[in-house]
mmCIF file of C-alpha atoms and ligand atoms in Angstrom:
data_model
loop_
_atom_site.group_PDB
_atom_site.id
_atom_site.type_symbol
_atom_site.label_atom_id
_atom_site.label_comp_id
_atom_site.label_asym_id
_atom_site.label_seq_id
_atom_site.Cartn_x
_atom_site.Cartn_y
_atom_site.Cartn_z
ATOM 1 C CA UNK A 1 0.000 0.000 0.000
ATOM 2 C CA UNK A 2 2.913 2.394 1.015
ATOM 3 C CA UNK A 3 4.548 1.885 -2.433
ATOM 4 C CA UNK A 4 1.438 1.957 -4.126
ATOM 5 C CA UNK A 5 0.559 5.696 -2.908
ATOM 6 C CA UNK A 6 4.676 6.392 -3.633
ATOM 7 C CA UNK A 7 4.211 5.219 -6.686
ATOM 8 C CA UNK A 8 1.562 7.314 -7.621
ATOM 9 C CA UNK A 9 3.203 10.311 -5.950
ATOM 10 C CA UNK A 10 5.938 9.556 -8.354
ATOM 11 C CA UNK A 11 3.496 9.412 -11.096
ATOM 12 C CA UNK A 12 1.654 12.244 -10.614
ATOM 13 C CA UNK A 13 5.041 14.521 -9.931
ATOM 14 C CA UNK A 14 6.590 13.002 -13.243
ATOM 15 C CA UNK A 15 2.859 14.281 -14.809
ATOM 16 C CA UNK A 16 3.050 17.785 -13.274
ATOM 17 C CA UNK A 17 6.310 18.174 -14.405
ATOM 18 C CA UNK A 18 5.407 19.936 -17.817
ATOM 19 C CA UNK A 19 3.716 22.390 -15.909
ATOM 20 C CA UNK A 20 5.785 26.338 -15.975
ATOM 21 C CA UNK A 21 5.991 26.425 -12.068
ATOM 22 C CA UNK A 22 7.361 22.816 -11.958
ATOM 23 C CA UNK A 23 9.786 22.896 -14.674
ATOM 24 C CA UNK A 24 11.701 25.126 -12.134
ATOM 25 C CA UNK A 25 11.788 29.198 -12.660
ATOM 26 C CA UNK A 26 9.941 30.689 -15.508
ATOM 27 C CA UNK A 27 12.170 32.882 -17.596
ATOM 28 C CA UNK A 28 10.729 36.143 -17.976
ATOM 29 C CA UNK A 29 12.273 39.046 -20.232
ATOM 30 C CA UNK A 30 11.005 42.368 -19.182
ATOM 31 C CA UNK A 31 10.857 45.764 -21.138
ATOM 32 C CA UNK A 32 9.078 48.864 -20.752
ATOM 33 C CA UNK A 33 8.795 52.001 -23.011
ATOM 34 C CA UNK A 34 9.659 54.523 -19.927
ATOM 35 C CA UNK A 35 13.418 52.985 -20.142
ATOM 36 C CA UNK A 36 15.513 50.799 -18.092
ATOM 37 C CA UNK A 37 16.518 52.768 -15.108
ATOM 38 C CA UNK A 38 12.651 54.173 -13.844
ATOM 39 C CA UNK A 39 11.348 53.109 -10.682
ATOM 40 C CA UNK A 40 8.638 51.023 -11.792
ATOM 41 C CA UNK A 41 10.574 48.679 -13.861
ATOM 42 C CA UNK A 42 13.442 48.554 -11.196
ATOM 43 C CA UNK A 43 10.377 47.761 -9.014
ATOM 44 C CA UNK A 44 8.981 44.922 -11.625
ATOM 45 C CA UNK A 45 12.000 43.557 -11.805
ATOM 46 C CA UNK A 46 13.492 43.066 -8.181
ATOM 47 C CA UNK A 47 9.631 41.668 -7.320
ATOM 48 C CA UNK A 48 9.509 39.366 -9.946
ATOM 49 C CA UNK A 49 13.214 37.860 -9.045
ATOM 50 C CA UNK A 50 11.684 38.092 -4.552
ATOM 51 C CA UNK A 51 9.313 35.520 -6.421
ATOM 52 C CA UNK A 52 11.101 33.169 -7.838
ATOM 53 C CA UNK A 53 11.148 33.849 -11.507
ATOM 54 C CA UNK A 54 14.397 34.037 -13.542
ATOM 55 C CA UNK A 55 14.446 37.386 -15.182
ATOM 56 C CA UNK A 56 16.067 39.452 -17.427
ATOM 57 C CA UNK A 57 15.872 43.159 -18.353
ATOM 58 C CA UNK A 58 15.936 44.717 -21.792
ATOM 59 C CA UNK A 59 14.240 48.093 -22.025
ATOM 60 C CA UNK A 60 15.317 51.085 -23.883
ATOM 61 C CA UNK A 61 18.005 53.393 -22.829
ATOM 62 C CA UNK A 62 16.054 56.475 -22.885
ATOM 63 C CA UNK A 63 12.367 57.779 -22.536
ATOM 64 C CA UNK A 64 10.632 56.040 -25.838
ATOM 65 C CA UNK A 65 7.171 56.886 -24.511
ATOM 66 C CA UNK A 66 4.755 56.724 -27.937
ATOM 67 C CA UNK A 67 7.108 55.087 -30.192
ATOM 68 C CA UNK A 68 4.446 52.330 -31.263
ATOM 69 C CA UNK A 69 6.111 49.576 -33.128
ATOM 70 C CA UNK A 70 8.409 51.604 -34.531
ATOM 71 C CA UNK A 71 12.105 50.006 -35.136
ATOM 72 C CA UNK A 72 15.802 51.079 -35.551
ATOM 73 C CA UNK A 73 19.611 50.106 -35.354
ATOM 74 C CA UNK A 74 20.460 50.850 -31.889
ATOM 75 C CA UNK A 75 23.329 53.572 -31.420
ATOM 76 C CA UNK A 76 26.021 54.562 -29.474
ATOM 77 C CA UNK A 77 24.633 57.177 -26.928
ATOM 78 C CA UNK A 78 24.768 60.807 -27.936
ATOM 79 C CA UNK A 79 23.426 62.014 -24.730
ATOM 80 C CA UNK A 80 23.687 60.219 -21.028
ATOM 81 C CA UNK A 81 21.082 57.269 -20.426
ATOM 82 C CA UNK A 82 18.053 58.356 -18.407
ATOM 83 C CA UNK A 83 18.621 59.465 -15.094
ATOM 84 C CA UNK A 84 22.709 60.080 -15.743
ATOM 85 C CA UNK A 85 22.664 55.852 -15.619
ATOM 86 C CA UNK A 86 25.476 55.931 -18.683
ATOM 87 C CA UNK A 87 27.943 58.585 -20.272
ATOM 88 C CA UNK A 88 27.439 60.229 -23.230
ATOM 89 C CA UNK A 89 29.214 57.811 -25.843
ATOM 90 C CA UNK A 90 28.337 54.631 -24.104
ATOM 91 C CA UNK A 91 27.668 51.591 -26.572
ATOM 92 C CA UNK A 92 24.616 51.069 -27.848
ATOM 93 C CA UNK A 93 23.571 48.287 -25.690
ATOM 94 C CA UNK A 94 24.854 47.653 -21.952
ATOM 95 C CA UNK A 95 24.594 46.572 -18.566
ATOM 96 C CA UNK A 96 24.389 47.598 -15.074
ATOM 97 C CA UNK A 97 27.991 47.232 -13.794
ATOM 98 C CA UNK A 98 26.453 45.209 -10.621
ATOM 99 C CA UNK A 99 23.908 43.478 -12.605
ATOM 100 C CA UNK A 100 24.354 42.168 -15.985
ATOM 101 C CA UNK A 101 20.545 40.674 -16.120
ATOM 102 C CA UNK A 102 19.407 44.624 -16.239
ATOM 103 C CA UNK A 103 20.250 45.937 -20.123
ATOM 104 C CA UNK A 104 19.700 48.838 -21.749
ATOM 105 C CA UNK A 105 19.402 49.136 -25.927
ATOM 106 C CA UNK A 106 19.677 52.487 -27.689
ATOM 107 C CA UNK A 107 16.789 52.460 -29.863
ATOM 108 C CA UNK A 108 13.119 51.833 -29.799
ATOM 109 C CA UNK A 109 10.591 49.367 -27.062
ATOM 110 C CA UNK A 110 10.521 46.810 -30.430
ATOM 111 C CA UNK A 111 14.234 47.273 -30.311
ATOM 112 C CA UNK A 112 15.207 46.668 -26.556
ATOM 113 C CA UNK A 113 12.711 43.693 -26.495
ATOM 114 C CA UNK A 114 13.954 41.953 -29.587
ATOM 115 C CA UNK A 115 17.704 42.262 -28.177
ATOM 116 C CA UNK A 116 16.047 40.748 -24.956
ATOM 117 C CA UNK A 117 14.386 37.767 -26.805
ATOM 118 C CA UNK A 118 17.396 37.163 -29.137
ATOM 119 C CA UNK A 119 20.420 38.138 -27.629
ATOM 120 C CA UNK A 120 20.416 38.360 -24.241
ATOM 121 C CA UNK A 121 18.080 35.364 -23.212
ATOM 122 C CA UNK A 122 20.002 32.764 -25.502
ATOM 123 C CA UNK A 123 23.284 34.266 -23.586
ATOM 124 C CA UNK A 124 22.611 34.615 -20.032
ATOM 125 C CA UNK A 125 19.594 31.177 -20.010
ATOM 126 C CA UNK A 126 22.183 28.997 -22.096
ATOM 127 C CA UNK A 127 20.646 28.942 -25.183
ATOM 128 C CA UNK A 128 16.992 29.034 -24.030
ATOM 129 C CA UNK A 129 14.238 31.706 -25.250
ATOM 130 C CA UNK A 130 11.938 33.541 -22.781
ATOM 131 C CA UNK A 131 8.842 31.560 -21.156
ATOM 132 C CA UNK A 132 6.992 35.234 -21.279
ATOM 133 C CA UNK A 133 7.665 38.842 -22.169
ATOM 134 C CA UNK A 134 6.369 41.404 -19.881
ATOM 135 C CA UNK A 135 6.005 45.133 -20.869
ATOM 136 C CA UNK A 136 5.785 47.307 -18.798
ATOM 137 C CA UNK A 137 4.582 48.602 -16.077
ATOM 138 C CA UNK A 138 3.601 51.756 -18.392
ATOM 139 C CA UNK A 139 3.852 55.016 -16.340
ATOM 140 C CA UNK A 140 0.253 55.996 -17.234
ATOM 141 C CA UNK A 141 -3.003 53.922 -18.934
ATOM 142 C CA UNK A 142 -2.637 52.599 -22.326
ATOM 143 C CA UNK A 143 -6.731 52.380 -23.257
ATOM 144 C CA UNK A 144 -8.035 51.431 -26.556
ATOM 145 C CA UNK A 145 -6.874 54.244 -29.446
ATOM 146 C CA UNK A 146 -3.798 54.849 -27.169
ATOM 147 C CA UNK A 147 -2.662 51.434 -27.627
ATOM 148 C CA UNK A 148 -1.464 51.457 -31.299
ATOM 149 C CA UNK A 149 1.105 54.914 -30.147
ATOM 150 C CA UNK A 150 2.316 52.588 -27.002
ATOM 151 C CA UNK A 151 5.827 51.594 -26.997
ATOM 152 C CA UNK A 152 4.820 49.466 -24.119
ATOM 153 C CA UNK A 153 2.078 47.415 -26.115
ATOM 154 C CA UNK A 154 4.189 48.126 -29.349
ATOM 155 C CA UNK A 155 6.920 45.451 -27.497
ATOM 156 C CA UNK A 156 4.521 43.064 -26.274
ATOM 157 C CA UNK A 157 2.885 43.056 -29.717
ATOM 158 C CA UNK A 158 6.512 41.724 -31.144
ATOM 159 C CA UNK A 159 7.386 39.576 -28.165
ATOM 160 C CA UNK A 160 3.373 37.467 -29.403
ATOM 161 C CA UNK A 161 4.411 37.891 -33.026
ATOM 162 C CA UNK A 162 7.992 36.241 -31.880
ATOM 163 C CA UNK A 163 5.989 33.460 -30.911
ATOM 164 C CA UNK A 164 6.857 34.573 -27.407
ATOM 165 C CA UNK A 165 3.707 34.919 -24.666
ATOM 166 C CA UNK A 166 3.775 38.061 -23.470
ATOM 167 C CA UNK A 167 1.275 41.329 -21.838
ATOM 168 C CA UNK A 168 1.442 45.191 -21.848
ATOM 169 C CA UNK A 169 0.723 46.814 -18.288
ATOM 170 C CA UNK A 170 0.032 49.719 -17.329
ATOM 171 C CA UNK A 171 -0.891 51.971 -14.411
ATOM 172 C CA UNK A 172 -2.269 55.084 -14.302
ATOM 173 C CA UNK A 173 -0.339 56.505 -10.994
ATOM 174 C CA UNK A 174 3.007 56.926 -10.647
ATOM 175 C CA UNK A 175 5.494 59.188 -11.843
ATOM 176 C CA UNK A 176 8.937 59.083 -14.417
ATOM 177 C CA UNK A 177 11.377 58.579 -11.915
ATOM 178 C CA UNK A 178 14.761 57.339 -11.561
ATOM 179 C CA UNK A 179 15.006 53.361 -9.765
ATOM 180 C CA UNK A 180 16.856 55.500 -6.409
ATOM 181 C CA UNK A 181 13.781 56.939 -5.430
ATOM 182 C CA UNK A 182 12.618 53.892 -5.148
ATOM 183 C CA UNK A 183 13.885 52.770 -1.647
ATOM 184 C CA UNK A 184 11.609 56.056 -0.377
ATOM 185 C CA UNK A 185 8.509 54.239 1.011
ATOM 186 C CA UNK A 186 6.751 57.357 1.476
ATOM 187 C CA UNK A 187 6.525 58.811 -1.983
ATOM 188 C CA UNK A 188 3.210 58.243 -4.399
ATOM 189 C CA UNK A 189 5.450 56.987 -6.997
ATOM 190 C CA UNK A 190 6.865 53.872 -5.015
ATOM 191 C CA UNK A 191 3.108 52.897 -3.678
ATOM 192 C CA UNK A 192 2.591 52.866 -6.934
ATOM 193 C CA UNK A 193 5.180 51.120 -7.871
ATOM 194 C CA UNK A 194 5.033 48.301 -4.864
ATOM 195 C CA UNK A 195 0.824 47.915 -5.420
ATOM 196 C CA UNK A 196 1.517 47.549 -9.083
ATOM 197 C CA UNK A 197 3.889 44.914 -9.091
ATOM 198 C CA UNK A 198 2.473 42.719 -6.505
ATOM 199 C CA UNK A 199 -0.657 42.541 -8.985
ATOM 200 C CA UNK A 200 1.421 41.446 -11.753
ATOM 201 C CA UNK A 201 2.984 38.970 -9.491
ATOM 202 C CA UNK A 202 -1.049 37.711 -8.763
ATOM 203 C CA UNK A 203 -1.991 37.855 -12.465
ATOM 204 C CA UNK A 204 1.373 35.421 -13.156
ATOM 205 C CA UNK A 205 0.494 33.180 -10.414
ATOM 206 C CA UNK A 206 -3.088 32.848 -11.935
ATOM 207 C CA UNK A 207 -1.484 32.605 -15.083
ATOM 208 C CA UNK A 208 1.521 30.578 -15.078
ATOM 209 C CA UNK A 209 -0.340 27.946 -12.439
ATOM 210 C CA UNK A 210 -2.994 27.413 -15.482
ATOM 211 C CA UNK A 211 -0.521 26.694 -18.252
ATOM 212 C CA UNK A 212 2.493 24.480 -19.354
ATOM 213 C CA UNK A 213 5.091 25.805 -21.492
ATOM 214 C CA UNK A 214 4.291 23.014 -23.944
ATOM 215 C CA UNK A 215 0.420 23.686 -24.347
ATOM 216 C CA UNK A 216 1.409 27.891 -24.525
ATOM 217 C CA UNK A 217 0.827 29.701 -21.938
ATOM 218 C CA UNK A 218 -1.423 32.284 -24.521
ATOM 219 C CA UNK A 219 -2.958 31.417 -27.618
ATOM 220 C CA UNK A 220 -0.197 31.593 -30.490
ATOM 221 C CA UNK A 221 -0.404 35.329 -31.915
ATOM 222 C CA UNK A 222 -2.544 37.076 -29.121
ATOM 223 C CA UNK A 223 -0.920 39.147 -26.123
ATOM 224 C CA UNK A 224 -2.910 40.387 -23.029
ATOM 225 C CA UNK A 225 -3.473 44.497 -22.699
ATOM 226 C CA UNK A 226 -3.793 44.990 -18.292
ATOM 227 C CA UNK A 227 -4.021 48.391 -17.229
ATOM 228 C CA UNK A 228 -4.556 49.479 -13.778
ATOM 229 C CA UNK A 229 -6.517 51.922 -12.126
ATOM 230 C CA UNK A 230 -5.012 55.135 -9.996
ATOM 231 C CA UNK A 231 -4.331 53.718 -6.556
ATOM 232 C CA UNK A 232 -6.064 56.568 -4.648
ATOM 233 C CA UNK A 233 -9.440 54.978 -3.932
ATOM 234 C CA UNK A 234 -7.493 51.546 -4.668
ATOM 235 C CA UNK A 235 -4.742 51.954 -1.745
ATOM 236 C CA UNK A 236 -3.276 48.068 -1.638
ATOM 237 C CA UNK A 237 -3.387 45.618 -4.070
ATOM 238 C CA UNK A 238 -5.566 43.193 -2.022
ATOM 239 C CA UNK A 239 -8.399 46.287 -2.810
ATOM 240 C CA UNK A 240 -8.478 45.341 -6.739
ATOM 241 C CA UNK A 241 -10.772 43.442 -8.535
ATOM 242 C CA UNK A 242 -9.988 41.620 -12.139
ATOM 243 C CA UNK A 243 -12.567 42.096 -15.127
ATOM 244 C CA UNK A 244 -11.822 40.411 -18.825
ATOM 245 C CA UNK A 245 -12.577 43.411 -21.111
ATOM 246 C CA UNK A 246 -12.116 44.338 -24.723
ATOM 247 C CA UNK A 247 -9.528 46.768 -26.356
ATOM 248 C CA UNK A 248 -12.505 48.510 -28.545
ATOM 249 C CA UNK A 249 -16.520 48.937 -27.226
ATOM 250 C CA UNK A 250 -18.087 47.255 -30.015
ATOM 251 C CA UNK A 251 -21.785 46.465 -29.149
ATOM 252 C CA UNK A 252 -21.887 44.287 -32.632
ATOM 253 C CA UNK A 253 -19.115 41.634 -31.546
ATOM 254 C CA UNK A 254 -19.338 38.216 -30.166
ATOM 255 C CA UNK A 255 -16.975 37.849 -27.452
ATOM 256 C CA UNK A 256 -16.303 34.349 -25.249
ATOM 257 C CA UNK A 257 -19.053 33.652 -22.947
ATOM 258 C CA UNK A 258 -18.482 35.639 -19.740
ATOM 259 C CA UNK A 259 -20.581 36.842 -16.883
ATOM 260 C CA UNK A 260 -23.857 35.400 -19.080
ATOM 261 C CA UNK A 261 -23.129 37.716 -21.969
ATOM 262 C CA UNK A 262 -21.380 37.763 -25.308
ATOM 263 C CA UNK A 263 -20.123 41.216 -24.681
ATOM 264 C CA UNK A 264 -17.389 42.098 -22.824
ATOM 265 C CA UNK A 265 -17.050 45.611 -21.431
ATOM 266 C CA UNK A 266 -14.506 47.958 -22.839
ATOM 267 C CA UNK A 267 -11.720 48.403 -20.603
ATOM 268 C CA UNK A 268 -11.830 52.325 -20.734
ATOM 269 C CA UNK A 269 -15.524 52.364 -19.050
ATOM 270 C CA UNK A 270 -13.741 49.516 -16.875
ATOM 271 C CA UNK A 271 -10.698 51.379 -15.752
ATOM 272 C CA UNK A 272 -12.434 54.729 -15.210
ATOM 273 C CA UNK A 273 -15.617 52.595 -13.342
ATOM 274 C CA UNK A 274 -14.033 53.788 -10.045
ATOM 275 C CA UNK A 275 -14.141 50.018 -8.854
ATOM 276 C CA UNK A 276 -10.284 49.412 -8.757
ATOM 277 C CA UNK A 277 -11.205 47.256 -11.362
ATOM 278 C CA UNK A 278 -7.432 45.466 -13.341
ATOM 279 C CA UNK A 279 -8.802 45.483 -16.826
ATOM 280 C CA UNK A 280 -7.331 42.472 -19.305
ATOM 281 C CA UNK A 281 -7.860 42.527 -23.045
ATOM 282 C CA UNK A 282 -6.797 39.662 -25.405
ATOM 283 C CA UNK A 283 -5.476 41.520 -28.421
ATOM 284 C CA UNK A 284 -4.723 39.999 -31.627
ATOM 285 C CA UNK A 285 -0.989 40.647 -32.228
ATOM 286 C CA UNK A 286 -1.410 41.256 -36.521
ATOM 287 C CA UNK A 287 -3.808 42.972 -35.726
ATOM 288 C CA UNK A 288 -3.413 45.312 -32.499
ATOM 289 C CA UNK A 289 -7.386 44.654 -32.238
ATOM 290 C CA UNK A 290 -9.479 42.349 -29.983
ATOM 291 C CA UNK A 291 -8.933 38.624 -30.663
ATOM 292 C CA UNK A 292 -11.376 36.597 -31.415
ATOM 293 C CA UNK A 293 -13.760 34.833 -28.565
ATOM 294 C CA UNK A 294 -11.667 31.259 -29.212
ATOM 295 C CA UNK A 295 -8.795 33.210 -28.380
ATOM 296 C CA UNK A 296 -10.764 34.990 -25.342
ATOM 297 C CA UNK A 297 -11.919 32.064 -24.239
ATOM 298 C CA UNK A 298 -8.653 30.227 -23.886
ATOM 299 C CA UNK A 299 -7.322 33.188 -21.092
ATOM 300 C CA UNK A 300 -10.601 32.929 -19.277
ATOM 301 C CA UNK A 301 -10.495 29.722 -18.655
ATOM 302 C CA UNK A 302 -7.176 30.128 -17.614
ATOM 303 C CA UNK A 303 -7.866 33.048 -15.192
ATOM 304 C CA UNK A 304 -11.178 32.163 -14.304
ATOM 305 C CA UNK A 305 -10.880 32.197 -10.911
ATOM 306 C CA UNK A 306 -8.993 35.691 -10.838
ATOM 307 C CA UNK A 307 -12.187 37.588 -12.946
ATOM 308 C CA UNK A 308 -15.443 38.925 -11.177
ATOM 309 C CA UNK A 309 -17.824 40.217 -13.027
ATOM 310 C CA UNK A 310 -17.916 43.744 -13.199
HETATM 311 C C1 NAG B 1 8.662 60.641 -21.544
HETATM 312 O O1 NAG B 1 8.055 60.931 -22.782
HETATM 313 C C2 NAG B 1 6.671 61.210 -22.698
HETATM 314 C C3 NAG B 1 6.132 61.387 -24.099
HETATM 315 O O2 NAG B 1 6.954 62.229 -24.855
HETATM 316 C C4 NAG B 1 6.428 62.398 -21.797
HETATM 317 O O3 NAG B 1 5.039 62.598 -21.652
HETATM 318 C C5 NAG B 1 7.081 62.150 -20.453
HETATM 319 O O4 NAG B 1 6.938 63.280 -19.631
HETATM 320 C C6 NAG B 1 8.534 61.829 -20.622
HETATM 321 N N1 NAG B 1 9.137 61.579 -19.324
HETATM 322 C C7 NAG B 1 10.334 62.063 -18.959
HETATM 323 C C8 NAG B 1 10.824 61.717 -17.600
HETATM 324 O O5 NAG B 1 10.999 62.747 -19.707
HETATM 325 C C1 NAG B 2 11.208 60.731 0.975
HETATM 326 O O1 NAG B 2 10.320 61.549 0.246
HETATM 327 C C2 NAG B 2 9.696 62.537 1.034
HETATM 328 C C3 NAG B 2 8.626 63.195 0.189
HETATM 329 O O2 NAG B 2 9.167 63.749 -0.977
HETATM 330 C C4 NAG B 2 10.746 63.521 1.524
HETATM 331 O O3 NAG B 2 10.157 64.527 2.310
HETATM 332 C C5 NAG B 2 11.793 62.762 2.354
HETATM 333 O O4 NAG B 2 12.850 63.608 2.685
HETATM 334 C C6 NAG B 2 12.348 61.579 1.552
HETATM 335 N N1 NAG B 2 13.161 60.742 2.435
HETATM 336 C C7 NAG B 2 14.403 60.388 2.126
HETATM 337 C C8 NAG B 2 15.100 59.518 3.104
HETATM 338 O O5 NAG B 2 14.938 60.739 1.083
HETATM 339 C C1 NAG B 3 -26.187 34.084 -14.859
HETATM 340 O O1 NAG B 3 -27.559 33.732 -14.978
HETATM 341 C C2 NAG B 3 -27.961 32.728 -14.062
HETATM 342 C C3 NAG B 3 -29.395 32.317 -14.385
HETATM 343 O O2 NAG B 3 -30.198 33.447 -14.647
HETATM 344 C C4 NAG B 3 -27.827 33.271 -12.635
HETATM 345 O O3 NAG B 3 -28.177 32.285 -11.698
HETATM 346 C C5 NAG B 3 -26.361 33.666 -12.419
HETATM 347 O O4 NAG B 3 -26.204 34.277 -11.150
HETATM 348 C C6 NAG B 3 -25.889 34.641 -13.484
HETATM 349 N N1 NAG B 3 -24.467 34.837 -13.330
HETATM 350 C C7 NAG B 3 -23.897 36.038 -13.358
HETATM 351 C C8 NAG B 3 -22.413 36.037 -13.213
HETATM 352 O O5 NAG B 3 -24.506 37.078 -13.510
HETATM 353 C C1 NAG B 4 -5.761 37.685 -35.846
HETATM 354 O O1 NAG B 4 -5.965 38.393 -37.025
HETATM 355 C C2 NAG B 4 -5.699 37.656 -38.209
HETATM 356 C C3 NAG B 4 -5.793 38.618 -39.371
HETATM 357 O O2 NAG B 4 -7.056 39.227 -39.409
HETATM 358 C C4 NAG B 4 -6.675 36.489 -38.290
HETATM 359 O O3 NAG B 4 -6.396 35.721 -39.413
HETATM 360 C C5 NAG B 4 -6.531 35.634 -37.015
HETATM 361 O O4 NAG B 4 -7.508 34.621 -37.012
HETATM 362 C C6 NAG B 4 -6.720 36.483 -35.784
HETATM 363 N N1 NAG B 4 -6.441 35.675 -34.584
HETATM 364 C C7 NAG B 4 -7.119 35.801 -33.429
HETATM 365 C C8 NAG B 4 -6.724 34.860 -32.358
HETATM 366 O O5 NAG B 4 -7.996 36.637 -33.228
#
């Protein structure tokens, strides 16, 4: 009887083993369109690693708000990196000097992420790609329209088109400031900051505990928009709801199945509902609109238990 129910332990370890968290630590390449050295990402970053993942940054050297999906050779630096974090004539990609998993690239969001996916994943996880990209967090929303300007969803949009799984967040307080600020508990920035990245941490547990590397942890070609509400009314993250939303109101559209309609809300009337209400939109990644309710209905069933309905 013993080895019978060691046995099956066996069994059902060997069985779980495909799954992201047991495969040991997800690799996660992070970018952002704010550049490398704000507060947020620093934030992102140092969270994600308290929690176990493997990550590496890649984000652009300088401020690259509203560069879309635009693309470029990356350049030697003509002017110091944000926030005096390089000389003037540095190369045109580097590292911290304590740190070489946080980069910076001298060019565009699409840029810095494809140098992450590439070049600095394959060197620093022998050989291996990225189990996710994550963009962001975005100083400020990125709601419908907005969305095709974003560098932040710009880079996400590659990562999915990479064949890479991959979201764009963003939050609508904080403030572009340098990663030293950061240790400052009392300013609105770091709240910010600190409630922002302990709900990406609780969107990747939901996430990642759903999905195996193997079966994709998104639908091939389709990347998740999150934005997050101002954290004034919303003053911890234990205060915020999750709602599945659409990029684009569109009364006309069948979506997946969801709170016993075929419409999902719009995550602008979402994020300004005043409900500390996460809003997350499957977007198609040709497309940069909603995908379709297949695709929709592959993340709810992943994050089921995460959504209420708004
Ligand atoms: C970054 O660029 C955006 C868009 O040009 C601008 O709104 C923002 O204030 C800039 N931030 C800094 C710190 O320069
Ligand atoms: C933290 O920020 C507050 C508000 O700006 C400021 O008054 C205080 O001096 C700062 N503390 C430190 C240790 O820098
Ligand atoms: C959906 O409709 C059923 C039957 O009318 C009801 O019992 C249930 O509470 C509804 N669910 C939601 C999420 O509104
Ligand atoms: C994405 O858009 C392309 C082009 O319109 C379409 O062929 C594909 O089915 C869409 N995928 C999803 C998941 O919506």
């Amino acid at each position: 009887m013993w080895c019978q129910v060691a046995l099956l332990a066996a069994v059902s370890s060997l069985a779980l083993s495909g799954s992201v968290q047991a495969a040991g630590k997800t690799k996660i390449v992070v970018g952002d369109d704010d550049g490398w050295a704000t507060a947020q990402m620093r934030t992102q970053y140092n969270a994600l690693k308290s929690a176990g993942y493997d990550v590496i940054v890649s984000a652009p050297a300088l401020n690259q708000s509203g560069k879309g999906s635009q693309t470029t050779t990356p350049t030697v630096l003509d002017q110091p990196c944000e926030f005096d974090t390089c000389p003037t004539g540095s190369p045109a990609v580097g590292s911290d000097s304590s740190d070489d998993h946080i980069n910076y690239v001298n060019g565009f969001p699409v840029d810095a992420i494809k140098y992450g996916i590439n070049t600095l994943a394959p060197k620093l996880w022998s050989g291996s790609k990225p189990d996710f990209v994550l963009s962001g967090p975005n100083i400020g929303s990125n709601l419908g329209v907005v969305t095709l300007f974003s560098g932040t969803f710009g880079a996400a949009t590659e990562a999915a088109l990479e064949g890479i799984p991959s979201a764009a967040i963003s939050g609508a307080s904080g403030a572009e400031v340098s990663f030293t600020t950061a240790s400052n508990k009392t300013l609105a920035s770091t709240q910010s900051a600190d409630i922002y990245s302990q709900l990406t941490l609780t969107l990747f547990d939901s996430l990642l505990s759903s999905s195996s590397i193997a079966d994709g942890i998104l639908p091939k070609g389709v990347s998740l928009n999150v934005n997050y509400p101002k954290i004034d009314d919303c003053p911890s993250a234990d205060k915020f709801k999750w709602a599945l939303t659409r990029l684009y109101w569109n009364p006309l559209s069948t979506d997946v199945e969801h709170c016993n309609s075929t419409h999902l809300p719009d995550e602008t009337s979402i994020h300004f509902s005043g409900d500390c209400f996460a809003s997350i939109s499957v977007f198609n990644a040709s497309t940069k609109r909603d995908a379709d309710a297949d695709a929709q209905g592959v993340v709810l069933k992943k994050l089921n238990s995460l959504l209420t309905c708004p």
